[in-house]
Amino acid sequence: MGNSENPADDKLQSEFGGKIDLNNAHVRQFRECRGMYPTLARLVITNAPYERVEDVLDIPHLSDRQKQTLSSHFGHFTVTPPRTDWTEGDDRFNPGLY
């Protein structure tokens, strides 16, 4: 990773910093993806972790329209191993950004 001693900073310097990480991002990061915030974003977060971006299409009870919306944003997503410094508690739903 990077030269930083902070694992969170190292993660930000990876692909995670440039794309929405389906296993670690908070719900507000999905606002840049039309049709995802807040309902579909919450489903993605609730059903994590994922091994591949395409695994989001396996979320139970998705409509065809929701699958189409997810598929249209695949280029904005990445998947990295979940890290507690990004996901512990309710931080994925309320990261304290107001």
PDB file of C-alpha atoms in Angstrom:
ATOM      1  CA  MET A   1       0.000   0.000   0.000  1.00  0.00           C
ATOM      2  CA  GLY A   2       0.997   3.648   0.372  1.00  0.00           C
ATOM      3  CA  ASN A   3       3.535   5.242   2.668  1.00  0.00           C
ATOM      4  CA  SER A   4       0.924   6.149   5.266  1.00  0.00           C
ATOM      5  CA  GLU A   5       0.784   4.353   8.592  1.00  0.00           C
ATOM      6  CA  ASN A   6      -2.989   4.783   8.660  1.00  0.00           C
ATOM      7  CA  PRO A   7      -4.801   1.847   6.963  1.00  0.00           C
ATOM      8  CA  ALA A   8      -7.797   4.065   6.153  1.00  0.00           C
ATOM      9  CA  ASP A   9      -5.564   6.511   4.252  1.00  0.00           C
ATOM     10  CA  ASP A  10      -3.953   3.604   2.407  1.00  0.00           C
ATOM     11  CA  LYS A  11      -7.400   2.400   1.330  1.00  0.00           C
ATOM     12  CA  LEU A  12      -8.312   5.868   0.054  1.00  0.00           C
ATOM     13  CA  GLN A  13      -5.216   5.831  -2.154  1.00  0.00           C
ATOM     14  CA  SER A  14      -6.347   2.561  -3.765  1.00  0.00           C
ATOM     15  CA  GLU A  15      -9.208   2.050  -6.223  1.00  0.00           C
ATOM     16  CA  PHE A  16     -11.504   2.527  -3.197  1.00  0.00           C
ATOM     17  CA  GLY A  17     -10.751   6.249  -3.306  1.00  0.00           C
ATOM     18  CA  GLY A  18     -11.891   6.548  -6.940  1.00  0.00           C
ATOM     19  CA  LYS A  19     -14.886   4.218  -7.004  1.00  0.00           C
ATOM     20  CA  ILE A  20     -17.724   3.251  -4.708  1.00  0.00           C
ATOM     21  CA  ASP A  21     -16.629   0.182  -2.759  1.00  0.00           C
ATOM     22  CA  LEU A  22     -19.709  -1.983  -2.332  1.00  0.00           C
ATOM     23  CA  ASN A  23     -18.290  -3.571   0.824  1.00  0.00           C
ATOM     24  CA  ASN A  24     -17.078  -0.412   2.569  1.00  0.00           C
ATOM     25  CA  ALA A  25     -18.803   2.731   1.243  1.00  0.00           C
ATOM     26  CA  HIS A  26     -21.440   4.581   3.200  1.00  0.00           C
ATOM     27  CA  VAL A  27     -24.915   5.188   1.830  1.00  0.00           C
ATOM     28  CA  ARG A  28     -24.327   8.836   0.893  1.00  0.00           C
ATOM     29  CA  GLN A  29     -21.586   7.890  -1.581  1.00  0.00           C
ATOM     30  CA  PHE A  30     -24.264   6.365  -3.803  1.00  0.00           C
ATOM     31  CA  ARG A  31     -25.850   9.793  -4.392  1.00  0.00           C
ATOM     32  CA  GLU A  32     -23.664  10.239  -7.480  1.00  0.00           C
ATOM     33  CA  CYS A  33     -25.362   7.218  -9.081  1.00  0.00           C
ATOM     34  CA  ARG A  34     -28.750   8.204 -10.439  1.00  0.00           C
ATOM     35  CA  GLY A  35     -31.580   6.029  -9.134  1.00  0.00           C
ATOM     36  CA  MET A  36     -29.624   4.450  -6.299  1.00  0.00           C
ATOM     37  CA  TYR A  37     -29.935   6.802  -3.328  1.00  0.00           C
ATOM     38  CA  PRO A  38     -31.310   6.054  -0.802  1.00  0.00           C
ATOM     39  CA  THR A  39     -33.396   2.882  -1.309  1.00  0.00           C
ATOM     40  CA  LEU A  40     -31.227   0.824  -3.645  1.00  0.00           C
ATOM     41  CA  ALA A  41     -28.055   1.978  -1.888  1.00  0.00           C
ATOM     42  CA  ARG A  42     -29.449   0.727   1.427  1.00  0.00           C
ATOM     43  CA  LEU A  43     -30.174  -2.678  -0.148  1.00  0.00           C
ATOM     44  CA  VAL A  44     -26.610  -2.883  -1.464  1.00  0.00           C
ATOM     45  CA  ILE A  45     -25.142  -2.057   1.943  1.00  0.00           C
ATOM     46  CA  THR A  46     -27.481  -4.351   3.853  1.00  0.00           C
ATOM     47  CA  ASN A  47     -26.626  -7.349   1.659  1.00  0.00           C
ATOM     48  CA  ALA A  48     -22.827  -6.890   1.662  1.00  0.00           C
ATOM     49  CA  PRO A  49     -20.197  -8.289   1.565  1.00  0.00           C
ATOM     50  CA  TYR A  50     -19.659  -9.139  -2.091  1.00  0.00           C
ATOM     51  CA  GLU A  51     -16.841 -10.997  -3.800  1.00  0.00           C
ATOM     52  CA  ARG A  52     -17.418  -9.330  -7.195  1.00  0.00           C
ATOM     53  CA  VAL A  53     -19.296  -6.227  -8.316  1.00  0.00           C
ATOM     54  CA  GLU A  54     -21.730  -8.392 -10.283  1.00  0.00           C
ATOM     55  CA  ASP A  55     -22.804 -10.154  -7.073  1.00  0.00           C
ATOM     56  CA  VAL A  56     -25.111  -7.217  -6.268  1.00  0.00           C
ATOM     57  CA  LEU A  57     -27.465  -8.603  -8.899  1.00  0.00           C
ATOM     58  CA  ASP A  58     -28.029 -11.592  -6.577  1.00  0.00           C
ATOM     59  CA  ILE A  59     -29.685  -9.458  -3.884  1.00  0.00           C
ATOM     60  CA  PRO A  60     -33.042 -11.150  -3.152  1.00  0.00           C
ATOM     61  CA  HIS A  61     -36.237  -9.617  -4.531  1.00  0.00           C
ATOM     62  CA  LEU A  62     -34.639  -7.031  -6.846  1.00  0.00           C
ATOM     63  CA  SER A  63     -36.925  -5.842  -9.608  1.00  0.00           C
ATOM     64  CA  ASP A  64     -35.750  -5.891 -13.220  1.00  0.00           C
ATOM     65  CA  ARG A  65     -35.549  -2.099 -13.082  1.00  0.00           C
ATOM     66  CA  GLN A  66     -33.334  -2.205  -9.972  1.00  0.00           C
ATOM     67  CA  LYS A  67     -31.057  -4.748 -11.646  1.00  0.00           C
ATOM     68  CA  GLN A  68     -30.846  -2.490 -14.701  1.00  0.00           C
ATOM     69  CA  THR A  69     -29.970   0.504 -12.497  1.00  0.00           C
ATOM     70  CA  LEU A  70     -27.252  -1.454 -10.711  1.00  0.00           C
ATOM     71  CA  SER A  71     -25.830  -2.780 -13.981  1.00  0.00           C
ATOM     72  CA  SER A  72     -25.683   0.702 -15.467  1.00  0.00           C
ATOM     73  CA  HIS A  73     -23.385   1.816 -12.622  1.00  0.00           C
ATOM     74  CA  PHE A  74     -20.967  -1.151 -12.589  1.00  0.00           C
ATOM     75  CA  GLY A  75     -18.184   1.132 -13.870  1.00  0.00           C
ATOM     76  CA  HIS A  76     -18.503   3.262 -10.715  1.00  0.00           C
ATOM     77  CA  PHE A  77     -18.186   0.288  -8.337  1.00  0.00           C
ATOM     78  CA  THR A  78     -15.375  -1.773  -6.924  1.00  0.00           C
ATOM     79  CA  VAL A  79     -15.159  -4.475  -4.274  1.00  0.00           C
ATOM     80  CA  THR A  80     -12.425  -4.753  -1.673  1.00  0.00           C
ATOM     81  CA  PRO A  81     -12.408  -6.790   1.541  1.00  0.00           C
ATOM     82  CA  PRO A  82     -14.613  -5.266   4.252  1.00  0.00           C
ATOM     83  CA  ARG A  83     -12.715  -3.290   6.889  1.00  0.00           C
ATOM     84  CA  THR A  84     -14.122  -2.529  10.306  1.00  0.00           C
ATOM     85  CA  ASP A  85     -12.594   0.958  10.273  1.00  0.00           C
ATOM     86  CA  TRP A  86     -15.062   1.754   7.443  1.00  0.00           C
ATOM     87  CA  THR A  87     -18.039  -0.429   8.371  1.00  0.00           C
ATOM     88  CA  GLU A  88     -18.341  -0.820  12.112  1.00  0.00           C
ATOM     89  CA  GLY A  89     -21.508   0.307  13.874  1.00  0.00           C
ATOM     90  CA  ASP A  90     -23.974   2.297  11.788  1.00  0.00           C
ATOM     91  CA  ASP A  91     -21.250   4.226   9.939  1.00  0.00           C
ATOM     92  CA  ARG A  92     -22.368   2.877   6.563  1.00  0.00           C
ATOM     93  CA  PHE A  93     -25.833   4.361   7.068  1.00  0.00           C
ATOM     94  CA  ASN A  94     -24.951   7.467   9.071  1.00  0.00           C
ATOM     95  CA  PRO A  95     -21.297   8.465   8.724  1.00  0.00           C
ATOM     96  CA  GLY A  96     -21.874  11.715  10.620  1.00  0.00           C
ATOM     97  CA  LEU A  97     -21.746  13.924   7.514  1.00  0.00           C
ATOM     98  CA  TYR A  98     -24.244  16.752   7.846  1.00  0.00           C
TER      99      TYR A  98
END
